[in-house]
Coordinates of C-alpha atoms and ligand atoms in Angstrom, one line a residue:
M1 CA 0.9 40.4 81.2
K2 CA -1.3 39.2 84.1
D3 CA -4.1 38.2 81.8
K4 CA -1.6 36.4 79.5
L5 CA -0.2 34.5 82.5
N6 CA -3.6 33.5 83.7
K7 CA -4.6 32.3 80.3
I8 CA -1.4 30.2 80.1
V9 CA -2.0 28.7 83.5
S10 CA -5.6 27.9 83.0
E11 CA -4.8 26.3 79.6
A12 CA -2.0 24.3 81.2
L13 CA -4.2 23.2 84.1
S14 CA -7.0 22.0 81.9
Q15 CA -4.6 20.2 79.7
I16 CA -3.1 18.5 82.7
D17 CA -6.4 17.6 84.1
G18 CA -7.5 16.1 80.7
S19 CA -4.3 14.1 80.2
E20 CA -4.7 10.4 80.1
H21 CA -1.2 9.0 80.7
L22 CA 2.2 9.8 82.0
E23 CA 3.8 10.6 78.5
K24 CA 1.1 13.2 77.8
L25 CA 1.9 14.8 81.1
N26 CA 5.6 15.0 80.2
E27 CA 4.7 16.6 76.9
I28 CA 2.6 19.2 78.7
K29 CA 5.4 19.9 81.1
V30 CA 7.9 20.5 78.2
A31 CA 5.3 22.6 76.3
Y32 CA 4.9 25.0 79.3
L33 CA 8.0 24.7 81.5
G34 CA 10.6 23.5 79.1
K35 CA 13.4 25.5 77.5
K36 CA 11.2 26.6 74.7
G37 CA 8.0 26.3 76.8
E38 CA 5.4 29.0 76.9
L39 CA 6.1 30.2 80.4
T40 CA 9.8 30.2 79.7
Q41 CA 9.1 32.5 76.8
V42 CA 7.3 34.8 79.1
L43 CA 10.3 34.8 81.4
K44 CA 12.5 35.6 78.5
S45 CA 10.4 38.6 77.6
M46 CA 11.0 40.1 81.1
K47 CA 13.7 42.3 79.6
D48 CA 10.9 44.3 77.9
V49 CA 9.2 44.9 81.2
A50 CA 9.8 48.1 83.0
A51 CA 12.4 47.7 85.7
E52 CA 10.1 48.7 88.6
D53 CA 7.5 46.1 87.5
R54 CA 10.0 43.3 87.2
P55 CA 9.8 41.9 90.8
K56 CA 6.0 41.8 90.6
V57 CA 5.9 40.2 87.2
G58 CA 8.7 37.8 88.2
Q59 CA 6.6 36.8 91.3
M60 CA 3.6 36.3 89.1
V61 CA 5.6 34.1 86.7
N62 CA 6.9 32.1 89.6
E63 CA 3.5 31.6 91.0
A64 CA 2.2 30.5 87.6
R65 CA 5.1 28.0 87.4
T66 CA 4.4 26.7 90.8
S67 CA 0.8 26.1 90.2
I68 CA 1.5 24.3 87.0
E69 CA 4.2 22.2 88.6
E70 CA 2.0 21.3 91.6
R71 CA -0.8 20.3 89.4
I72 CA 1.5 18.1 87.3
E73 CA 2.8 16.5 90.5
K74 CA -0.7 15.9 91.7
K75 CA -1.7 14.3 88.4
K76 CA 1.4 12.2 88.4
K77 CA 0.5 10.9 91.9
D78 CA -3.0 10.2 90.6
F79 CA -1.6 8.1 87.8
E80 CA 0.7 6.2 90.1
K81 CA -2.2 5.4 92.4
K82 CA -4.3 4.2 89.5
V83 CA -1.5 2.0 88.2
L84 CA -1.1 0.5 91.8
E85 CA -4.8 0.0 92.2
E86 CA -4.9 -1.8 88.9
K87 CA -2.0 -4.0 89.8
I88 CA -3.6 -4.9 93.2
K89 CA -6.8 -5.7 91.4
K90 CA -5.1 -7.9 89.0
E91 CA -3.2 -9.8 91.6
T92 CA -6.0 -10.3 94.1
I93 CA -7.0 -13.9 94.7
D94 CA -10.7 -14.6 94.9
V95 CA -10.7 -16.9 97.9
T96 CA -14.4 -17.8 97.2
L97 CA -13.6 -19.5 93.9
P98 CA -13.9 -23.2 94.1
G99 CA -10.5 -24.9 94.4
K100 CA -9.1 -27.8 92.4
A101 CA -9.7 -30.9 94.4
P102 CA -6.9 -33.4 94.4
V103 CA -7.9 -36.7 92.8
I104 CA -8.3 -39.3 95.5
G105 CA -8.8 -43.0 95.1
H106 CA -12.1 -44.9 95.2
K107 CA -13.1 -48.0 97.1
H108 CA -13.6 -50.9 94.8
P109 CA -17.3 -52.1 94.7
N110 CA -16.0 -55.5 96.1
Q111 CA -14.4 -53.7 99.0
I112 CA -17.6 -51.6 99.7
A113 CA -19.7 -54.7 99.6
L114 CA -17.2 -56.6 101.8
E115 CA -17.2 -53.8 104.4
D116 CA -21.0 -53.8 104.4
V117 CA -21.2 -57.5 105.1
E118 CA -18.4 -57.4 107.7
D119 CA -20.1 -54.4 109.5
I120 CA -23.4 -56.4 109.7
F121 CA -21.9 -59.5 111.1
V122 CA -19.5 -57.7 113.5
G123 CA -22.6 -55.9 114.7
M124 CA -24.0 -59.3 115.6
G125 CA -20.9 -60.3 117.5
Y126 CA -19.0 -62.2 114.8
Q127 CA -15.2 -62.2 114.5
V128 CA -13.6 -61.6 111.1
V129 CA -10.9 -64.3 110.5
E130 CA -8.7 -65.3 107.6
G131 CA -7.1 -68.5 106.3
P132 CA -4.5 -69.5 103.8
E133 CA -5.2 -69.4 100.0
V134 CA -2.8 -72.2 99.4
E135 CA -4.3 -75.1 101.2
Y136 CA -3.9 -78.8 102.0
D137 CA -6.5 -80.9 100.1
Y138 CA -7.4 -82.0 103.7
Y139 CA -8.7 -78.6 104.8
N140 CA -10.4 -77.8 101.5
F141 CA -12.1 -81.2 101.1
E142 CA -11.5 -84.1 103.5
A143 CA -12.2 -82.3 106.7
L144 CA -15.4 -80.9 105.1
N145 CA -16.7 -84.3 104.5
I146 CA -15.6 -84.4 100.9
P147 CA -13.6 -87.6 100.7
A148 CA -11.4 -88.6 97.7
N149 CA -13.4 -89.5 94.7
H150 CA -16.4 -87.5 95.9
P151 CA -18.1 -85.9 92.9
A152 CA -18.1 -82.5 94.6
K153 CA -14.3 -82.5 94.1
D154 CA -14.6 -82.6 90.3
E155 CA -17.4 -80.0 90.4
Q156 CA -15.1 -77.4 91.8
D157 CA -12.4 -77.6 89.1
T158 CA -9.5 -77.4 91.5
F159 CA -6.1 -76.0 90.8
Y160 CA -3.6 -78.6 92.1
I161 CA -0.1 -77.5 93.2
T162 CA 0.9 -81.0 94.3
S163 CA -1.4 -84.0 94.7
D164 CA -2.3 -82.9 98.2
I165 CA -1.8 -79.1 98.0
V166 CA -4.4 -77.0 96.2
L167 CA -5.4 -73.4 95.7
R168 CA -8.5 -73.4 97.9
T169 CA -11.8 -73.6 96.0
Q170 CA -13.9 -72.4 98.9
T171 CA -13.5 -70.4 102.1
S172 CA -15.2 -73.3 103.9
S173 CA -11.6 -74.5 104.6
V174 CA -11.4 -71.6 107.2
Q175 CA -14.2 -73.3 109.1
V176 CA -11.8 -76.2 109.7
H177 CA -8.9 -74.0 110.8
E178 CA -11.2 -72.1 113.2
M179 CA -12.6 -75.4 114.8
E180 CA -9.0 -76.7 115.0
K181 CA -8.1 -73.8 117.4
G182 CA -10.2 -75.6 119.9
K183 CA -12.1 -72.6 121.3
L184 CA -15.9 -72.7 121.6
P185 CA -18.2 -71.0 121.0
I186 CA -17.4 -69.9 117.5
R187 CA -18.9 -66.9 115.7
M188 CA -16.9 -66.0 112.6
I189 CA -16.9 -64.8 109.1
A190 CA -14.0 -65.5 106.8
P191 CA -13.7 -63.4 103.7
G192 CA -11.1 -64.4 101.1
R193 CA -10.0 -65.3 97.6
V194 CA -10.8 -68.7 96.1
F195 CA -9.7 -70.3 92.9
R196 CA -11.4 -72.5 90.3
S197 CA -10.2 -73.3 86.9
D198 CA -13.1 -71.6 85.2
E199 CA -13.2 -69.8 81.9
V200 CA -13.7 -66.1 82.2
D201 CA -17.1 -64.9 81.3
A202 CA -19.8 -62.4 82.6
T203 CA -20.4 -64.6 85.7
H204 CA -17.2 -66.6 86.1
S205 CA -13.6 -66.0 86.9
P206 CA -10.7 -68.3 87.9
S207 CA -10.3 -66.2 91.0
F208 CA -13.1 -64.6 93.0
N209 CA -14.0 -63.9 96.6
Q210 CA -16.2 -65.7 99.1
I211 CA -17.4 -64.9 102.6
E212 CA -17.8 -67.8 104.8
G213 CA -19.8 -67.9 108.0
L214 CA -19.7 -70.3 110.9
V215 CA -21.4 -70.4 114.3
I216 CA -20.9 -73.2 116.7
D217 CA -22.5 -73.1 120.2
K218 CA -24.9 -75.1 122.4
N219 CA -28.5 -75.2 121.4
V220 CA -28.0 -73.8 117.9
T221 CA -30.9 -74.7 115.6
F222 CA -32.0 -74.1 112.0
A223 CA -34.2 -71.3 113.5
D224 CA -31.0 -69.5 114.5
L225 CA -29.6 -69.9 111.0
K226 CA -32.8 -68.5 109.5
G227 CA -33.1 -65.6 111.8
T228 CA -29.5 -64.6 111.4
L229 CA -29.5 -64.7 107.6
A230 CA -32.9 -63.0 107.3
E231 CA -31.6 -60.2 109.5
F232 CA -28.4 -60.0 107.3
A233 CA -30.6 -59.8 104.2
K234 CA -32.6 -56.9 105.6
K235 CA -29.6 -55.0 106.6
M236 CA -27.8 -55.7 103.3
F237 CA -30.6 -55.2 100.8
G238 CA -33.2 -53.2 102.6
E239 CA -35.7 -53.6 105.5
D240 CA -38.5 -55.0 103.2
T241 CA -36.3 -57.9 101.9
K242 CA -37.8 -61.3 102.4
V243 CA -35.9 -64.6 102.4
R244 CA -36.7 -68.1 101.4
F245 CA -34.8 -71.2 101.8
R246 CA -34.7 -74.0 99.2
P247 CA -33.4 -77.5 100.2
H248 CA -30.0 -78.2 98.6
H249 CA -27.0 -80.4 99.2
F250 CA -23.6 -79.6 100.5
P251 CA -21.4 -82.3 101.9
F252 CA -20.4 -80.4 105.1
T253 CA -23.9 -79.3 106.1
E254 CA -27.1 -81.3 106.9
P255 CA -29.7 -80.2 106.3
S256 CA -28.5 -77.8 103.6
A257 CA -30.2 -75.0 101.8
E258 CA -29.8 -72.2 99.4
M259 CA -31.2 -68.8 100.4
D260 CA -32.9 -66.5 98.0
V261 CA -33.8 -62.8 98.8
S262 CA -36.9 -61.2 97.4
C263 CA -35.9 -59.1 94.4
F264 CA -35.0 -55.6 95.7
K265 CA -35.7 -54.1 92.3
C266 CA -39.3 -55.2 91.9
G267 CA -40.1 -56.3 95.5
G268 CA -40.9 -59.8 94.3
K269 CA -43.3 -59.2 91.5
G270 CA -40.8 -60.3 88.9
C271 CA -38.7 -58.1 86.6
R272 CA -35.7 -58.2 84.2
F273 CA -33.4 -57.9 87.1
C274 CA -34.6 -61.1 88.8
K275 CA -35.3 -62.7 85.4
G276 CA -39.0 -62.7 86.2
E277 CA -38.5 -64.9 89.3
G278 CA -39.1 -62.3 92.0
W279 CA -36.3 -64.0 93.9
I280 CA -32.5 -63.8 93.7
E281 CA -30.2 -66.5 95.0
I282 CA -27.6 -65.2 97.5
L283 CA -25.9 -68.0 99.4
G284 CA -25.6 -71.6 100.5
C285 CA -26.0 -72.6 104.1
G286 CA -26.9 -75.4 106.4
M287 CA -26.4 -77.0 109.8
V288 CA -22.8 -78.1 110.3
H289 CA -22.7 -81.9 109.5
P290 CA -22.1 -84.0 112.6
R291 CA -19.2 -85.7 110.9
V292 CA -17.5 -82.4 110.4
L293 CA -17.8 -81.7 114.1
E294 CA -16.6 -85.1 115.1
M295 CA -13.5 -84.8 113.0
R296 CA -12.6 -81.8 115.1
D297 CA -13.5 -83.6 118.3
I298 CA -16.6 -81.6 118.9
D299 CA -19.4 -83.6 120.4
P300 CA -22.5 -83.1 118.1
D301 CA -24.7 -84.0 121.0
K302 CA -23.5 -81.0 123.0
Y303 CA -22.7 -78.5 120.2
Q304 CA -24.4 -77.7 117.0
G305 CA -23.6 -75.1 114.4
F306 CA -24.7 -73.5 111.2
A307 CA -22.6 -72.3 108.3
F308 CA -23.1 -70.2 105.2
G309 CA -21.1 -69.1 102.2
M310 CA -21.6 -66.4 99.7
G311 CA -19.8 -65.0 96.7
L312 CA -18.7 -61.4 97.3
E313 CA -18.7 -60.5 93.6
R314 CA -22.2 -61.7 93.3
I315 CA -23.3 -59.5 96.1
A316 CA -21.5 -56.5 94.7
L317 CA -22.9 -57.1 91.2
L318 CA -26.4 -57.3 92.6
K319 CA -26.1 -54.3 94.9
Y320 CA -24.7 -52.0 92.3
E321 CA -26.6 -53.5 89.4
I322 CA -23.5 -54.4 87.4
D323 CA -24.2 -57.0 84.7
D324 CA -20.7 -58.2 83.9
M325 CA -18.3 -59.6 86.6
R326 CA -15.3 -58.8 84.4
L327 CA -15.9 -55.1 85.1
L328 CA -14.9 -55.8 88.7
Y329 CA -11.5 -57.1 87.6
E330 CA -10.5 -54.7 84.8
N331 CA -10.0 -51.8 87.2
D332 CA -10.9 -49.2 84.6
I333 CA -10.8 -46.0 86.4
R334 CA -13.9 -44.7 84.5
F335 CA -15.9 -47.6 85.9
L336 CA -14.5 -47.5 89.5
E337 CA -15.0 -43.7 89.8
Q338 CA -18.7 -44.3 89.9
F339 CA -18.7 -45.8 93.3
Ligands
DAH1 N1 -18.5 -73.6 100.0 C1 -19.7 -73.5 99.2 C2 -19.4 -73.2 97.8 O1 -18.3 -72.8 97.5 C3 -20.7 -72.5 99.7 C4 -21.3 -72.9 101.0 C5 -22.5 -73.6 101.1 C6 -20.6 -72.6 102.2 C7 -23.0 -74.0 102.3 C8 -21.2 -73.0 103.4 C9 -22.4 -73.6 103.4 O2 -20.6 -72.7 104.6 O3 -22.9 -74.0 104.7 O4 -20.2 -73.4 96.9

């Protein structure tokens, strides 16, 4: 009897140990401890056991039952632990995985270029000022020494609102507003939108941006203009940038010039970027015309000034090597994302 019990127990235990899931464990439980289970059968055969041996056999059967039950319980706990572990594993968050960054906006190339220009001039003590986009003919032309019938008026393809109100064709109009304030000296830059009835193409748009500059003080000379703009060019396009000034004509400056910078692609040797020239035109400039000062009651014998004006888009196109101005206005996110 003892051997039989030991055999049943050891078989049961090894089956329990080898079981792979909860259902199998239940099957084993039924097979040994159930109504028709092997151990139950043994219990049933107790009637054949001699009366004096019964307590001992009974104890043995109970012990066998307990050891099987305990092993089943232990195995069950193992299973539960395993299930829990797997669940935890599945639910863990790997905090080292890279997150999904929210999409944030980009600065427009115009804006980046504008901030660069502003930073440079603010660093030299200039103030950033603004003026109106809808302007009297007077501020846009007359006060800048461009009288009625002056050919420069036709050159600028003006949008007229009434016969004496225009969309400003140049930020030079802000020079007049600034002088009108009556405070000297002046050191200002004035960025802003200007309008000309131009057809849209790779280098033209009916609305674009300019940055105007004006300095008025005592003892201002062309050397100050050159020094200032040469310094600007270095800061904007790189320390090795050289500048050259070509005589030009603007009604509101005398003398007037256009400033070129040495090509920052080829360093001046000539390349596709500068169309073989080695130089790239950047801005117009000059000494403020005495008539412009006089119209604002500034005595040209006491005060002199220099002025300059540049196209913002032109600077942005050059700086970022963009070959079509229209890209700056289309606001295609795939284009803008690159800056
Ligand atoms: N206003 C001129 C234009 O739109 C640019 C310019 C040239 C501005 C010379 C200036 C200057 O202040 O001195 O073409």
